[in-house]
Amino acid sequence: MDCAGAETFIMNVYRNINRNKIQFDFVVHTDHHMFYEEEILQLGGKIYRAPKFKAYNIIEYKKWWYDFFKTHPEYKIVHGHIGSTASLYLSIAKKYNIFTIAHSHKTHDTGITLMRMEFALLTCATRYIADYFMACSKQAGIDRYGKKIVYSNRFQVINNGIESNKYTFSKKIRDKVRKSNHIDEKTIIIGHVGRFTQAKNHKKIIDVFYCFHKKHQNALLWLFGEGELKQEIEEKVKELGLSQIVFFKGLSSHINEELQAMDVFLFPSLFEGLGIALIEAQASGLPCVVSDAIQDEADIKAGLLKKLDLSLSDDQWASAIEEMLPRNREDTNEYVKQSGFDIQYVVKNLEEFYSKTWRNRYGK
């Protein structure tokens, strides 16, 4: 439950769901302090810490889950967002007559890698175990569960909903954020929000910005997020002599305001389930230059997306950024709602699903 796409979506739901009827408790696979930990506890949620799965500890891992469900008979629905071990914990949950949901938050690249093969082996069994299946996009569902399930009555797409009103563009907020960072209106801010992982393609971000900055000396790059590849990207920035104009902003609980200060959102993902950060960017009226790996469902139809093939040169990507400037920011709230990404729409759908499942399964 750190600050990343799937986690942010879960918290958006948790904040807005009727907690007098439905309460979320969390099983996490970490001992470290989490970004959303205090908020979960404040909202009435409990946090349980399972051992991190490392293959060789499979007996210990399964025992933990058996003990957990045995000592916590109060849980009647398990909504699984961790895909790698879903076949393990969902199968154990079913033995305790618990309704199980598998939820896919990402697609996969087309390349054959050892990591992808390992993940496929771990996750394949899930399609034969879970009672119901959800995904952030149809392709994220197909990649994880296969077409047979996606086109059945046991699957639905759950949009990565956001609190759209928080992202509505405000010149006042834009000026405030820029002023607090000592940035004038002539400065161009290119922004990105995402974990430092292979999928987010930060190397491409840096290379494209390097080309863009050659023509636009008044440009800065803001990178929000943490992750295992952050140090590697920091070194690349130093090698290119960009340390004074590329800012690693870490995690932010005010990303809705930070987006207001940006001028273009750069999102060249290698693969992406949907990209909640992209929905947030469009909700703030921010023009976006993205890869063609982005799912069509991520376009809220506000005319803010420019898709490019990843095989195009960095100069071509830089030119695409230029084409999106300047752009008058508009209120895109209605586009978000019409596209089904407003959190109230998503929460209503999930509340009805959980309640119906409860009644059908347990007669309550």
CSV table of C-alpha atoms in Angstrom, one decimal:
chain,number,residue,atom,x,y,z
A,1,MET,CA,0.0,0.0,0.0
A,2,ASP,CA,2.6,2.5,-1.1
A,3,CYS,CA,1.8,5.3,-3.5
A,4,ALA,CA,1.4,3.6,-6.9
A,5,GLY,CA,-1.4,3.2,-9.4
A,6,ALA,CA,-3.3,0.2,-8.1
A,7,GLU,CA,-2.8,1.2,-4.5
A,8,THR,CA,-4.1,4.8,-5.2
A,9,PHE,CA,-7.1,3.3,-6.9
A,10,ILE,CA,-7.9,1.0,-4.0
A,11,MET,CA,-7.6,4.0,-1.6
A,12,ASN,CA,-9.9,6.1,-3.8
A,13,VAL,CA,-12.5,3.4,-3.5
A,14,TYR,CA,-11.9,3.0,0.2
A,15,ARG,CA,-12.3,6.7,1.0
A,16,ASN,CA,-15.6,6.9,-0.9
A,17,ILE,CA,-17.3,3.6,-0.2
A,18,ASN,CA,-20.1,3.4,2.4
A,19,ARG,CA,-17.9,2.0,5.3
A,20,ASN,CA,-21.0,1.6,7.5
A,21,LYS,CA,-21.9,-1.3,5.1
A,22,ILE,CA,-18.6,-2.4,3.7
A,23,GLN,CA,-15.2,-2.3,5.4
A,24,PHE,CA,-11.9,-3.0,3.8
A,25,ASP,CA,-9.1,-4.7,5.8
A,26,PHE,CA,-5.7,-5.3,4.2
A,27,VAL,CA,-3.2,-8.1,3.9
A,28,VAL,CA,0.1,-6.8,2.7
A,29,HIS,CA,3.4,-8.4,1.9
A,30,THR,CA,5.9,-6.1,3.6
A,31,ASP,CA,7.2,-5.1,7.1
A,32,HIS,CA,8.1,-1.5,6.2
A,33,HIS,CA,5.9,1.5,6.9
A,34,MET,CA,3.5,2.2,4.0
A,35,PHE,CA,2.5,5.4,2.4
A,36,TYR,CA,-1.2,4.8,3.1
A,37,GLU,CA,-0.8,3.1,6.4
A,38,GLU,CA,-2.1,5.9,8.7
A,39,GLU,CA,-5.0,6.7,6.5
A,40,ILE,CA,-6.1,3.0,6.4
A,41,LEU,CA,-6.1,2.9,10.2
A,42,GLN,CA,-7.9,6.2,10.5
A,43,LEU,CA,-10.6,4.9,8.2
A,44,GLY,CA,-11.2,1.9,10.4
A,45,GLY,CA,-9.2,-0.6,8.4
A,46,LYS,CA,-6.9,-3.3,9.9
A,47,ILE,CA,-3.6,-4.3,8.4
A,48,TYR,CA,-2.2,-7.8,8.5
A,49,ARG,CA,1.4,-8.6,7.3
A,50,ALA,CA,2.0,-11.8,5.4
A,51,PRO,CA,5.5,-13.1,4.6
A,52,LYS,CA,6.8,-12.0,1.3
A,53,PHE,CA,6.6,-14.9,-1.2
A,54,LYS,CA,10.0,-16.1,-2.4
A,55,ALA,CA,9.2,-19.5,-3.9
A,56,TYR,CA,11.4,-21.4,-1.5
A,57,ASN,CA,9.1,-20.4,1.4
A,58,ILE,CA,5.9,-21.7,-0.2
A,59,ILE,CA,5.1,-24.0,2.7
A,60,GLU,CA,5.5,-21.1,5.2
A,61,TYR,CA,3.5,-18.8,2.9
A,62,LYS,CA,0.6,-21.2,2.6
A,63,LYS,CA,0.6,-21.9,6.3
A,64,TRP,CA,0.3,-18.2,7.1
A,65,TRP,CA,-2.8,-18.0,5.0
A,66,TYR,CA,-4.3,-21.2,6.4
A,67,ASP,CA,-3.8,-19.8,9.9
A,68,PHE,CA,-5.1,-16.4,8.9
A,69,PHE,CA,-8.5,-17.7,7.6
A,70,LYS,CA,-8.8,-20.1,10.4
A,71,THR,CA,-8.5,-17.4,13.0
A,72,HIS,CA,-10.5,-14.8,11.1
A,73,PRO,CA,-13.8,-16.4,10.1
A,74,GLU,CA,-15.4,-12.9,9.8
A,75,TYR,CA,-14.1,-12.4,6.3
A,76,LYS,CA,-16.5,-13.4,3.6
A,77,ILE,CA,-15.0,-11.8,0.5
A,78,VAL,CA,-11.3,-11.7,-0.6
A,79,HIS,CA,-10.6,-9.2,-3.3
A,80,GLY,CA,-7.1,-10.1,-4.6
A,81,HIS,CA,-4.9,-7.4,-6.1
A,82,ILE,CA,-1.6,-9.3,-5.9
A,83,GLY,CA,-1.5,-11.4,-9.0
A,84,SER,CA,1.7,-13.3,-8.6
A,85,THR,CA,0.4,-15.4,-5.6
A,86,ALA,CA,-3.3,-15.2,-6.2
A,87,SER,CA,-3.6,-18.9,-7.1
A,88,LEU,CA,-2.2,-19.7,-3.6
A,89,TYR,CA,-4.2,-17.4,-1.3
A,90,LEU,CA,-7.4,-17.5,-3.3
A,91,SER,CA,-7.4,-21.3,-3.3
A,92,ILE,CA,-7.0,-21.4,0.4
A,93,ALA,CA,-9.7,-18.8,0.9
A,94,LYS,CA,-12.1,-21.0,-1.1
A,95,LYS,CA,-11.5,-23.9,1.4
A,96,TYR,CA,-13.0,-21.6,4.0
A,97,ASN,CA,-16.1,-20.9,1.9
A,98,ILE,CA,-14.9,-17.3,1.1
A,99,PHE,CA,-16.0,-15.7,-2.2
A,100,THR,CA,-12.9,-14.9,-4.2
A,101,ILE,CA,-12.1,-12.1,-6.7
A,102,ALA,CA,-9.0,-11.8,-8.8
A,103,HIS,CA,-8.2,-8.3,-10.0
A,104,SER,CA,-5.7,-7.6,-12.8
A,105,HIS,CA,-4.1,-4.1,-12.9
A,106,LYS,CA,-1.7,-4.4,-15.8
A,107,THR,CA,-1.0,-5.9,-19.2
A,108,HIS,CA,2.2,-7.5,-20.2
A,109,ASP,CA,4.8,-6.9,-22.8
A,110,THR,CA,5.0,-9.1,-25.8
A,111,GLY,CA,8.6,-10.1,-25.2
A,112,ILE,CA,9.6,-13.4,-23.8
A,113,THR,CA,11.6,-12.9,-20.6
A,114,LEU,CA,12.4,-15.1,-17.6
A,115,MET,CA,10.4,-12.8,-15.3
A,116,ARG,CA,7.4,-13.0,-17.5
A,117,MET,CA,7.5,-16.7,-17.8
A,118,GLU,CA,7.8,-17.1,-14.1
A,119,PHE,CA,4.8,-14.7,-13.6
A,120,ALA,CA,2.8,-16.7,-16.2
A,121,LEU,CA,3.4,-19.9,-14.4
A,122,LEU,CA,2.4,-18.5,-11.1
A,123,THR,CA,-0.7,-16.7,-12.3
A,124,CYS,CA,-2.1,-19.2,-14.9
A,125,ALA,CA,-3.9,-21.3,-12.3
A,126,THR,CA,-5.8,-18.3,-11.0
A,127,ARG,CA,-8.3,-18.5,-13.9
A,128,TYR,CA,-9.4,-21.9,-12.6
A,129,ILE,CA,-9.7,-20.9,-9.0
A,130,ALA,CA,-11.3,-17.4,-8.5
A,131,ASP,CA,-15.0,-17.1,-8.4
A,132,TYR,CA,-15.0,-13.8,-10.2
A,133,PHE,CA,-12.6,-11.7,-12.2
A,134,MET,CA,-12.0,-8.0,-12.6
A,135,ALA,CA,-9.4,-5.9,-14.5
A,136,CYS,CA,-8.6,-2.2,-15.2
A,137,SER,CA,-9.1,-2.8,-18.9
A,138,LYS,CA,-10.3,-5.6,-21.2
A,139,GLN,CA,-6.7,-6.2,-22.4
A,140,ALA,CA,-5.5,-6.4,-18.8
A,141,GLY,CA,-8.1,-9.1,-18.3
A,142,ILE,CA,-7.2,-11.0,-21.4
A,143,ASP,CA,-3.5,-11.0,-20.6
A,144,ARG,CA,-4.1,-12.4,-17.1
A,145,TYR,CA,-7.1,-14.7,-17.5
A,146,GLY,CA,-7.6,-15.4,-21.2
A,147,LYS,CA,-10.5,-14.5,-23.6
A,148,LYS,CA,-12.8,-17.2,-22.4
A,149,ILE,CA,-13.1,-15.6,-19.0
A,150,VAL,CA,-13.1,-12.0,-20.2
A,151,TYR,CA,-16.1,-12.7,-22.5
A,152,SER,CA,-18.0,-14.7,-19.8
A,153,ASN,CA,-20.4,-13.4,-17.2
A,154,ARG,CA,-17.8,-13.8,-14.5
A,155,PHE,CA,-15.8,-10.8,-15.6
A,156,GLN,CA,-16.1,-7.1,-15.6
A,157,VAL,CA,-13.8,-4.1,-16.2
A,158,ILE,CA,-13.5,-1.8,-13.2
A,159,ASN,CA,-12.4,1.6,-14.2
A,160,ASN,CA,-9.5,3.1,-12.2
A,161,GLY,CA,-11.8,5.8,-10.8
A,162,ILE,CA,-10.5,9.1,-9.4
A,163,GLU,CA,-12.0,11.9,-7.3
A,164,SER,CA,-12.3,14.0,-10.4
A,165,ASN,CA,-13.3,17.3,-8.7
A,166,LYS,CA,-9.9,17.4,-7.0
A,167,TYR,CA,-8.1,17.5,-10.4
A,168,THR,CA,-10.1,20.2,-12.1
A,169,PHE,CA,-7.7,22.8,-13.5
A,170,SER,CA,-7.2,25.9,-11.4
A,171,LYS,CA,-5.0,28.8,-12.5
A,172,LYS,CA,-4.8,29.8,-8.8
A,173,ILE,CA,-3.4,26.4,-7.8
A,174,ARG,CA,-1.0,26.4,-10.8
A,175,ASP,CA,0.4,29.8,-9.8
A,176,LYS,CA,0.7,28.7,-6.1
A,177,VAL,CA,2.7,25.5,-7.0
A,178,ARG,CA,5.0,27.2,-9.4
A,179,LYS,CA,5.6,30.1,-7.0
A,180,SER,CA,6.5,27.6,-4.2
A,181,ASN,CA,9.0,26.0,-6.6
A,182,HIS,CA,10.4,29.4,-7.7
A,183,ILE,CA,9.3,28.8,-11.3
A,184,ASP,CA,8.0,31.5,-13.6
A,185,GLU,CA,5.3,31.1,-16.2
A,186,LYS,CA,7.9,31.1,-19.1
A,187,THR,CA,9.4,27.8,-17.8
A,188,ILE,CA,8.1,24.6,-19.5
A,189,ILE,CA,7.5,21.7,-17.1
A,190,ILE,CA,7.4,18.2,-18.5
A,191,GLY,CA,6.0,15.8,-15.9
A,192,HIS,CA,5.7,12.1,-15.3
A,193,VAL,CA,4.1,10.1,-12.4
A,194,GLY,CA,4.9,6.5,-12.0
A,195,ARG,CA,7.0,3.9,-10.2
A,196,PHE,CA,10.6,3.5,-11.4
A,197,THR,CA,10.1,0.1,-13.1
A,198,GLN,CA,10.8,-1.3,-16.5
A,199,ALA,CA,7.2,-0.8,-17.6
A,200,LYS,CA,7.2,2.9,-17.1
A,201,ASN,CA,10.2,3.3,-19.5
A,202,HIS,CA,12.0,6.1,-17.6
A,203,LYS,CA,15.1,5.8,-19.9
A,204,LYS,CA,12.9,6.9,-22.8
A,205,ILE,CA,11.6,9.8,-20.7
A,206,ILE,CA,15.1,11.1,-20.1
A,207,ASP,CA,16.2,10.6,-23.7
A,208,VAL,CA,13.2,12.5,-25.0
A,209,PHE,CA,13.6,15.3,-22.5
A,210,TYR,CA,17.3,15.6,-23.4
A,211,CYS,CA,16.3,16.2,-27.1
A,212,PHE,CA,13.5,18.6,-26.1
A,213,HIS,CA,15.8,20.6,-23.9
A,214,LYS,CA,18.3,21.2,-26.7
A,215,LYS,CA,15.7,23.4,-28.3
A,216,HIS,CA,14.0,24.6,-25.1
A,217,GLN,CA,16.5,25.7,-22.6
A,218,ASN,CA,13.7,26.9,-20.3
A,219,ALA,CA,12.4,23.3,-19.8
A,220,LEU,CA,12.4,21.3,-16.6
A,221,LEU,CA,11.5,17.6,-16.0
A,222,TRP,CA,9.5,16.5,-12.9
A,223,LEU,CA,9.5,12.8,-12.0
A,224,PHE,CA,7.2,11.6,-9.3
A,225,GLY,CA,7.5,8.2,-7.8
A,226,GLU,CA,9.9,5.7,-6.2
A,227,GLY,CA,11.0,2.2,-7.3
A,228,GLU,CA,13.8,-0.2,-7.9
A,229,LEU,CA,15.2,1.5,-11.0
A,230,LYS,CA,15.3,5.0,-9.5
A,231,GLN,CA,19.1,5.0,-8.8
A,232,GLU,CA,19.8,3.8,-12.4
A,233,ILE,CA,17.8,6.7,-13.8
A,234,GLU,CA,19.5,9.2,-11.4
A,235,GLU,CA,22.9,8.0,-12.8
A,236,LYS,CA,21.7,8.4,-16.4
A,237,VAL,CA,20.6,12.0,-15.6
A,238,LYS,CA,24.0,12.8,-14.2
A,239,GLU,CA,25.8,11.3,-17.2
A,240,LEU,CA,23.7,13.5,-19.6
A,241,GLY,CA,24.4,16.6,-17.5
A,242,LEU,CA,20.8,17.2,-16.6
A,243,SER,CA,21.0,17.1,-12.8
A,244,GLN,CA,20.1,20.8,-12.5
A,245,ILE,CA,16.9,20.5,-14.6
A,246,VAL,CA,15.6,17.0,-13.8
A,247,PHE,CA,13.9,16.8,-10.4
A,248,PHE,CA,13.1,13.6,-8.6
A,249,LYS,CA,10.1,14.6,-6.6
A,250,GLY,CA,9.4,11.3,-4.8
A,251,LEU,CA,6.0,10.5,-3.5
A,252,SER,CA,3.4,13.2,-3.2
A,253,SER,CA,0.0,13.3,-1.4
A,254,HIS,CA,-0.8,16.4,-3.4
A,255,ILE,CA,-0.3,15.1,-7.0
A,256,ASN,CA,-3.6,16.7,-8.0
A,257,GLU,CA,-2.0,20.1,-7.4
A,258,GLU,CA,1.4,19.2,-8.8
A,259,LEU,CA,-0.3,18.3,-12.1
A,260,GLN,CA,-1.7,21.8,-12.4
A,261,ALA,CA,1.8,23.2,-12.6
A,262,MET,CA,2.9,21.0,-15.5
A,263,ASP,CA,2.6,21.8,-19.2
A,264,VAL,CA,2.9,18.4,-20.8
A,265,PHE,CA,2.6,14.9,-19.3
A,266,LEU,CA,5.0,12.3,-20.8
A,267,PHE,CA,4.0,8.7,-20.5
A,268,PRO,CA,6.0,6.3,-22.8
A,269,SER,CA,5.1,3.1,-21.1
A,270,LEU,CA,6.3,-0.2,-22.6
A,271,PHE,CA,3.1,-1.8,-21.4
A,272,GLU,CA,0.3,-0.6,-19.2
A,273,GLY,CA,-3.0,-2.0,-17.8
A,274,LEU,CA,-4.6,1.4,-18.0
A,275,GLY,CA,-2.5,4.1,-16.2
A,276,ILE,CA,-4.4,5.9,-13.5
A,277,ALA,CA,-1.8,8.7,-13.5
A,278,LEU,CA,-2.8,9.3,-17.2
A,279,ILE,CA,-6.5,9.7,-16.1
A,280,GLU,CA,-5.5,12.1,-13.4
A,281,ALA,CA,-3.4,14.1,-15.9
A,282,GLN,CA,-6.3,14.4,-18.4
A,283,ALA,CA,-8.7,15.3,-15.5
A,284,SER,CA,-6.4,18.3,-14.8
A,285,GLY,CA,-6.6,19.4,-18.5
A,286,LEU,CA,-3.0,18.5,-19.1
A,287,PRO,CA,-1.9,17.5,-22.7
A,288,CYS,CA,-0.3,14.1,-22.7
A,289,VAL,CA,2.2,12.5,-25.1
A,290,VAL,CA,2.0,8.7,-24.6
A,291,SER,CA,3.1,5.4,-26.2
A,292,ASP,CA,0.8,3.3,-28.3
A,293,ALA,CA,0.9,0.7,-25.6
A,294,ILE,CA,-1.6,2.7,-23.7
A,295,GLN,CA,-5.1,1.1,-23.8
A,296,ASP,CA,-7.8,3.0,-25.7
A,297,GLU,CA,-10.0,3.0,-22.6
A,298,ALA,CA,-7.5,5.5,-21.0
A,299,ASP,CA,-8.6,8.2,-23.4
A,300,ILE,CA,-11.4,10.3,-21.8
A,301,LYS,CA,-12.0,11.9,-25.3
A,302,ALA,CA,-11.0,15.4,-24.3
A,303,GLY,CA,-8.5,15.8,-27.1
A,304,LEU,CA,-5.6,15.6,-24.8
A,305,LEU,CA,-3.8,12.4,-25.9
A,306,LYS,CA,-1.2,12.1,-28.6
A,307,LYS,CA,-0.1,8.5,-29.1
A,308,LEU,CA,3.3,7.6,-30.6
A,309,ASP,CA,5.0,4.4,-31.6
A,310,LEU,CA,7.9,3.6,-29.3
A,311,SER,CA,10.1,2.9,-32.3
A,312,LEU,CA,10.0,6.6,-33.3
A,313,SER,CA,13.1,8.5,-32.5
A,314,ASP,CA,13.6,10.7,-29.4
A,315,ASP,CA,13.6,13.7,-31.7
A,316,GLN,CA,10.2,12.8,-33.0
A,317,TRP,CA,8.9,12.4,-29.5
A,318,ALA,CA,10.3,15.8,-28.6
A,319,SER,CA,8.6,17.3,-31.6
A,320,ALA,CA,5.3,15.8,-30.4
A,321,ILE,CA,5.7,17.6,-27.1
A,322,GLU,CA,6.3,20.8,-29.0
A,323,GLU,CA,3.1,20.2,-30.9
A,324,MET,CA,1.1,20.0,-27.7
A,325,LEU,CA,2.4,23.4,-26.6
A,326,PRO,CA,1.0,25.9,-25.9
A,327,ARG,CA,-2.4,24.6,-24.8
A,328,ASN,CA,-5.1,26.5,-22.9
A,329,ARG,CA,-6.2,24.3,-19.9
A,330,GLU,CA,-9.9,23.6,-19.7
A,331,ASP,CA,-12.2,22.0,-17.2
A,332,THR,CA,-12.4,18.4,-18.3
A,333,ASN,CA,-14.5,17.1,-15.3
A,334,GLU,CA,-17.4,16.2,-17.5
A,335,TYR,CA,-15.2,14.1,-19.8
A,336,VAL,CA,-14.0,12.2,-16.8
A,337,LYS,CA,-17.5,11.4,-15.7
A,338,GLN,CA,-18.8,10.5,-19.2
A,339,SER,CA,-15.9,8.1,-19.5
A,340,GLY,CA,-16.9,6.3,-16.3
A,341,PHE,CA,-13.7,7.3,-14.4
A,342,ASP,CA,-15.4,9.4,-11.6
A,343,ILE,CA,-14.9,7.5,-8.4
A,344,GLN,CA,-18.6,7.8,-7.4
A,345,TYR,CA,-19.6,5.8,-10.4
A,346,VAL,CA,-17.0,3.1,-9.7
A,347,VAL,CA,-17.9,3.0,-6.0
A,348,LYS,CA,-21.6,2.6,-6.7
A,349,ASN,CA,-20.8,-0.3,-9.0
A,350,LEU,CA,-18.6,-2.1,-6.5
A,351,GLU,CA,-21.0,-1.5,-3.6
A,352,GLU,CA,-23.8,-3.1,-5.6
A,353,PHE,CA,-21.5,-6.0,-6.5
A,354,TYR,CA,-20.2,-6.7,-3.0
A,355,SER,CA,-23.8,-6.4,-1.6
A,356,LYS,CA,-25.3,-8.7,-4.2
A,357,THR,CA,-22.5,-11.2,-3.7
A,358,TRP,CA,-23.0,-11.2,0.1
A,359,ARG,CA,-26.8,-11.8,-0.3
A,360,ASN,CA,-26.5,-14.5,-2.9
A,361,ARG,CA,-23.7,-16.3,-1.1
A,362,TYR,CA,-24.7,-16.0,2.5
A,363,GLY,CA,-28.4,-15.0,2.3
A,364,LYS,CA,-27.9,-11.7,4.1
